[in-house]
């Protein structure tokens, strides 16, 4: 994973739009290259890119190291840019809303295709109009997050059905271990990195690090 973190004087002056870009794929076999164009598009739209955060982890997990690092880095007035809302979250709705709230609590907002941003209109409005705009914004965001979760669950169900069909046909060999990931984890832990550091550097969860390391230490 590669992360570039810089600080721009424009952040405090408000003279430039500042963005942090989050890119994610679910597995080590998938490629982040398709999402790299987001940086050029952001700059072409007039954003100063203060950070790019890349990781390979499931969007159904809330403990993604680079996502949490990005949220920690956020400054008021900045914008989080992602390819789609499901890059940010495939979590159940309540957890997804907590995640988005943690971004908004930093004074930042989302700029994601399919998510309409009414925050500027709401900021300039008053009274009932302001309440309506804020309510519509919240509803649209909630809908986008729920669609991302529903898509995740549909994919999981199709996968489960595929496994059942393969088992009934005697063709299911089980999930194959990611040997490349296992080797990285073993090398990082073996060189003295902590579980947390290993998970961040390998692009996986801490629980996966613990599982792989426990298997390695298990007597043959």
CSV table of C-alpha atoms in Angstrom, one decimal:
chain,number,residue,atom,x,y,z
A,1,UNK,CA,0.0,0.0,0.0
A,2,UNK,CA,1.2,3.5,-0.7
A,3,UNK,CA,0.0,6.6,1.0
A,4,UNK,CA,1.0,10.1,0.3
A,5,UNK,CA,0.3,12.6,3.0
A,6,UNK,CA,1.0,16.3,2.6
A,7,UNK,CA,-0.3,19.5,4.1
A,8,UNK,CA,-1.3,22.5,2.1
A,9,UNK,CA,-1.4,26.0,3.4
A,10,UNK,CA,-4.5,26.4,1.3
A,11,UNK,CA,-6.4,24.2,3.8
A,12,UNK,CA,-6.5,26.9,6.4
A,13,UNK,CA,-7.2,29.8,4.0
A,14,UNK,CA,-10.0,28.1,2.2
A,15,UNK,CA,-8.6,29.4,-1.2
A,16,UNK,CA,-8.3,25.9,-2.7
A,17,UNK,CA,-10.5,22.8,-2.7
A,18,UNK,CA,-8.6,20.1,-0.8
A,19,UNK,CA,-9.3,16.3,-1.4
A,20,UNK,CA,-8.1,13.0,0.1
A,21,UNK,CA,-8.6,10.1,-2.3
A,22,UNK,CA,-9.5,6.6,-1.1
A,23,UNK,CA,-9.0,3.6,-3.3
A,24,UNK,CA,-10.0,0.0,-2.4
A,25,UNK,CA,-10.3,-3.4,-3.8
A,26,UNK,CA,-11.5,-6.5,-1.9
A,27,UNK,CA,-8.7,-9.0,-2.5
A,28,UNK,CA,-5.0,-9.2,-3.1
A,29,UNK,CA,-5.6,-10.6,-6.6
A,30,UNK,CA,-7.6,-7.5,-7.7
A,31,UNK,CA,-5.8,-4.4,-9.1
A,32,UNK,CA,-6.2,-0.8,-8.0
A,33,UNK,CA,-4.9,0.5,-11.3
A,34,UNK,CA,-8.4,1.2,-12.6
A,35,UNK,CA,-9.0,3.7,-9.8
A,36,UNK,CA,-5.7,5.6,-10.3
A,37,UNK,CA,-7.5,7.9,-12.8
A,38,UNK,CA,-9.4,9.5,-9.8
A,39,UNK,CA,-6.3,11.5,-9.0
A,40,UNK,CA,-6.1,13.2,-12.4
A,41,UNK,CA,-9.8,13.8,-12.4
A,42,UNK,CA,-9.7,15.4,-9.0
A,43,UNK,CA,-6.9,17.7,-10.1
A,44,UNK,CA,-8.7,18.6,-13.3
A,45,UNK,CA,-11.7,19.5,-11.2
A,46,UNK,CA,-9.6,22.0,-9.3
A,47,UNK,CA,-8.7,19.9,-6.2
A,48,UNK,CA,-5.4,19.9,-4.4
A,49,UNK,CA,-4.8,16.2,-3.5
A,50,UNK,CA,-3.5,16.2,0.1
A,51,UNK,CA,-3.4,12.4,0.3
A,52,UNK,CA,-4.0,9.1,-1.5
A,53,UNK,CA,-4.9,6.0,0.5
A,54,UNK,CA,-4.8,2.6,-1.2
A,55,UNK,CA,-5.7,-0.8,0.3
A,56,UNK,CA,-6.9,-4.3,-0.4
A,57,UNK,CA,-9.5,-5.1,2.1
A,58,UNK,CA,-13.2,-6.0,2.2
A,59,UNK,CA,-15.6,-3.0,2.3
A,60,UNK,CA,-17.7,-5.0,4.8
A,61,UNK,CA,-15.0,-4.4,7.4
A,62,UNK,CA,-14.8,-1.2,9.5
A,63,UNK,CA,-11.2,-1.8,10.7
A,64,UNK,CA,-9.4,-1.0,7.4
A,65,UNK,CA,-6.1,0.6,8.3
A,66,UNK,CA,-5.8,3.0,5.4
A,67,UNK,CA,-9.4,4.1,5.7
A,68,UNK,CA,-9.0,4.8,9.4
A,69,UNK,CA,-5.7,6.6,8.7
A,70,UNK,CA,-7.4,8.8,6.1
A,71,UNK,CA,-10.2,9.7,8.6
A,72,UNK,CA,-7.5,10.6,11.2
A,73,UNK,CA,-5.7,12.8,8.6
A,74,UNK,CA,-8.9,14.7,7.6
A,75,UNK,CA,-9.0,18.4,8.2
A,76,UNK,CA,-12.1,20.7,8.2
A,77,UNK,CA,-13.3,21.6,4.8
A,78,UNK,CA,-11.6,18.7,3.0
A,79,UNK,CA,-13.4,16.3,0.6
A,80,UNK,CA,-13.1,12.6,0.5
A,81,UNK,CA,-13.2,11.3,-3.1
A,82,UNK,CA,-13.8,7.6,-4.1
A,83,UNK,CA,-14.7,5.8,-7.2
A,84,UNK,CA,-18.1,4.7,-5.8
A,85,UNK,CA,-19.8,4.7,-2.4
A,86,UNK,CA,-19.1,0.9,-2.1
A,87,UNK,CA,-15.4,1.7,-2.1
A,88,UNK,CA,-16.0,3.5,1.2
A,89,UNK,CA,-18.5,1.1,2.7
A,90,UNK,CA,-20.3,-2.2,2.2
A,91,UNK,CA,-21.1,-2.3,5.9
A,92,UNK,CA,-24.6,-2.9,7.3
A,93,UNK,CA,-26.5,0.4,7.3
A,94,UNK,CA,-26.1,1.4,11.0
A,95,UNK,CA,-22.3,0.8,10.8
A,96,UNK,CA,-22.0,2.5,7.5
A,97,UNK,CA,-23.7,5.6,8.9
A,98,UNK,CA,-21.3,5.6,11.8
A,99,UNK,CA,-18.4,5.5,9.4
A,100,UNK,CA,-19.8,8.4,7.3
A,101,UNK,CA,-20.5,10.3,10.5
A,102,UNK,CA,-16.9,9.9,11.6
A,103,UNK,CA,-15.9,11.6,8.3
A,104,UNK,CA,-18.4,14.4,8.7
A,105,UNK,CA,-17.4,14.9,12.3
A,106,UNK,CA,-14.0,15.9,11.0
A,107,UNK,CA,-15.7,18.7,9.1
A,108,UNK,CA,-15.2,16.9,5.8
A,109,UNK,CA,-17.7,15.7,3.2
A,110,UNK,CA,-18.0,13.0,0.5
A,111,UNK,CA,-17.6,13.6,-3.2
A,112,UNK,CA,-18.6,10.2,-4.7
A,113,UNK,CA,-20.5,9.5,-8.0
A,114,UNK,CA,-24.1,8.7,-7.3
A,115,UNK,CA,-24.2,10.6,-4.0
A,116,UNK,CA,-25.8,14.0,-4.5
A,117,UNK,CA,-24.2,16.7,-2.3
A,118,UNK,CA,-26.7,19.3,-1.0
A,119,UNK,CA,-24.5,20.6,1.8
A,120,UNK,CA,-23.7,24.0,0.2
A,121,UNK,CA,-27.3,24.6,-0.6
A,122,UNK,CA,-28.3,23.6,2.9
A,123,UNK,CA,-25.6,25.9,4.4
A,124,UNK,CA,-27.0,28.9,2.6
A,125,UNK,CA,-30.6,28.1,3.4
A,126,UNK,CA,-32.7,28.9,6.4
A,127,UNK,CA,-35.7,27.7,8.3
A,128,UNK,CA,-37.8,24.9,6.8
A,129,UNK,CA,-35.8,24.9,3.5
A,130,UNK,CA,-32.6,24.1,5.4
A,131,UNK,CA,-34.3,21.3,7.3
A,132,UNK,CA,-35.7,19.8,4.1
A,133,UNK,CA,-32.4,20.0,2.3
A,134,UNK,CA,-30.5,18.4,5.2
A,135,UNK,CA,-33.2,15.6,5.5
A,136,UNK,CA,-33.1,14.9,1.7
A,137,UNK,CA,-29.3,14.8,1.9
A,138,UNK,CA,-29.3,12.3,4.7
A,139,UNK,CA,-32.0,10.2,3.0
A,140,UNK,CA,-30.0,10.0,-0.3
A,141,UNK,CA,-26.8,9.1,1.5
A,142,UNK,CA,-28.6,6.4,3.5
A,143,UNK,CA,-30.1,5.0,0.3
A,144,UNK,CA,-26.7,4.8,-1.4
A,145,UNK,CA,-25.2,3.1,1.6
A,146,UNK,CA,-28.0,0.5,1.7
A,147,UNK,CA,-27.7,-0.2,-2.0
A,148,UNK,CA,-24.0,-0.9,-1.5
A,149,UNK,CA,-24.8,-3.3,1.3
A,150,UNK,CA,-27.6,-5.0,-0.7
A,151,UNK,CA,-25.2,-5.5,-3.6
A,152,UNK,CA,-22.6,-7.1,-1.2
A,153,UNK,CA,-25.2,-9.5,0.2
A,154,UNK,CA,-26.5,-10.4,-3.2
A,155,UNK,CA,-23.0,-11.3,-4.3
A,156,UNK,CA,-22.5,-13.4,-1.2
A,157,UNK,CA,-25.7,-15.2,-1.8
A,158,UNK,CA,-24.8,-15.9,-5.4
A,159,UNK,CA,-21.4,-17.2,-4.3
A,160,UNK,CA,-23.1,-19.4,-1.7
A,161,UNK,CA,-25.4,-20.8,-4.3
A,162,UNK,CA,-22.5,-21.5,-6.6
A,163,UNK,CA,-20.6,-23.3,-3.9
A,164,UNK,CA,-23.7,-25.5,-3.2
A,165,UNK,CA,-24.1,-26.3,-6.9
A,166,UNK,CA,-20.4,-27.2,-7.1
A,167,UNK,CA,-20.6,-29.4,-4.0
A,168,UNK,CA,-23.7,-31.2,-5.3
A,169,UNK,CA,-21.8,-31.9,-8.6
A,170,UNK,CA,-18.7,-33.0,-6.6
A,171,UNK,CA,-16.6,-30.2,-8.1
A,172,UNK,CA,-16.0,-28.0,-5.1
A,173,UNK,CA,-12.4,-28.0,-3.8
A,174,UNK,CA,-12.8,-25.4,-1.1
A,175,UNK,CA,-11.4,-22.0,-0.8
A,176,UNK,CA,-7.7,-21.8,-1.7
A,177,UNK,CA,-5.3,-20.2,0.6
A,178,UNK,CA,-3.7,-16.9,-0.5
A,179,UNK,CA,-0.1,-18.1,-0.4
A,180,UNK,CA,1.3,-14.8,-1.4
A,181,UNK,CA,-0.5,-13.0,1.5
A,182,UNK,CA,0.6,-15.8,3.9
A,183,UNK,CA,4.2,-15.4,2.9
A,184,UNK,CA,4.1,-11.6,3.3
A,185,UNK,CA,2.5,-12.0,6.8
A,186,UNK,CA,5.1,-14.5,7.8
A,187,UNK,CA,8.0,-12.4,6.5
A,188,UNK,CA,6.8,-9.2,8.3
A,189,UNK,CA,6.0,-11.0,11.6
A,190,UNK,CA,9.3,-12.9,11.3
A,191,UNK,CA,11.2,-9.7,10.9
A,192,UNK,CA,9.8,-8.3,14.1
A,193,UNK,CA,6.8,-6.2,13.0
A,194,UNK,CA,3.8,-6.1,15.4
A,195,UNK,CA,0.5,-7.5,14.4
A,196,UNK,CA,-0.9,-4.0,13.7
A,197,UNK,CA,2.1,-3.0,11.6
A,198,UNK,CA,2.0,-6.3,9.7
A,199,UNK,CA,-1.7,-5.9,8.9
A,200,UNK,CA,-1.2,-2.4,7.6
A,201,UNK,CA,1.9,-3.3,5.5
A,202,UNK,CA,0.3,-6.5,4.1
A,203,UNK,CA,-3.0,-5.0,3.4
A,204,UNK,CA,-5.1,-7.3,5.5
A,205,UNK,CA,-6.9,-7.5,8.8
A,206,UNK,CA,-5.2,-8.0,12.2
A,207,UNK,CA,-7.4,-11.2,12.7
A,208,UNK,CA,-5.9,-12.6,9.5
A,209,UNK,CA,-2.4,-11.9,10.7
A,210,UNK,CA,-3.2,-13.7,13.9
A,211,UNK,CA,-4.7,-16.7,12.1
A,212,UNK,CA,-1.7,-17.1,9.7
A,213,UNK,CA,0.9,-16.7,12.4
A,214,UNK,CA,-0.9,-19.2,14.6
A,215,UNK,CA,-0.9,-21.7,11.8
A,216,UNK,CA,2.8,-21.2,11.1
A,217,UNK,CA,3.6,-21.8,14.8
A,218,UNK,CA,1.4,-24.9,15.0
A,219,UNK,CA,3.5,-28.2,15.2
A,220,UNK,CA,3.3,-30.4,12.1
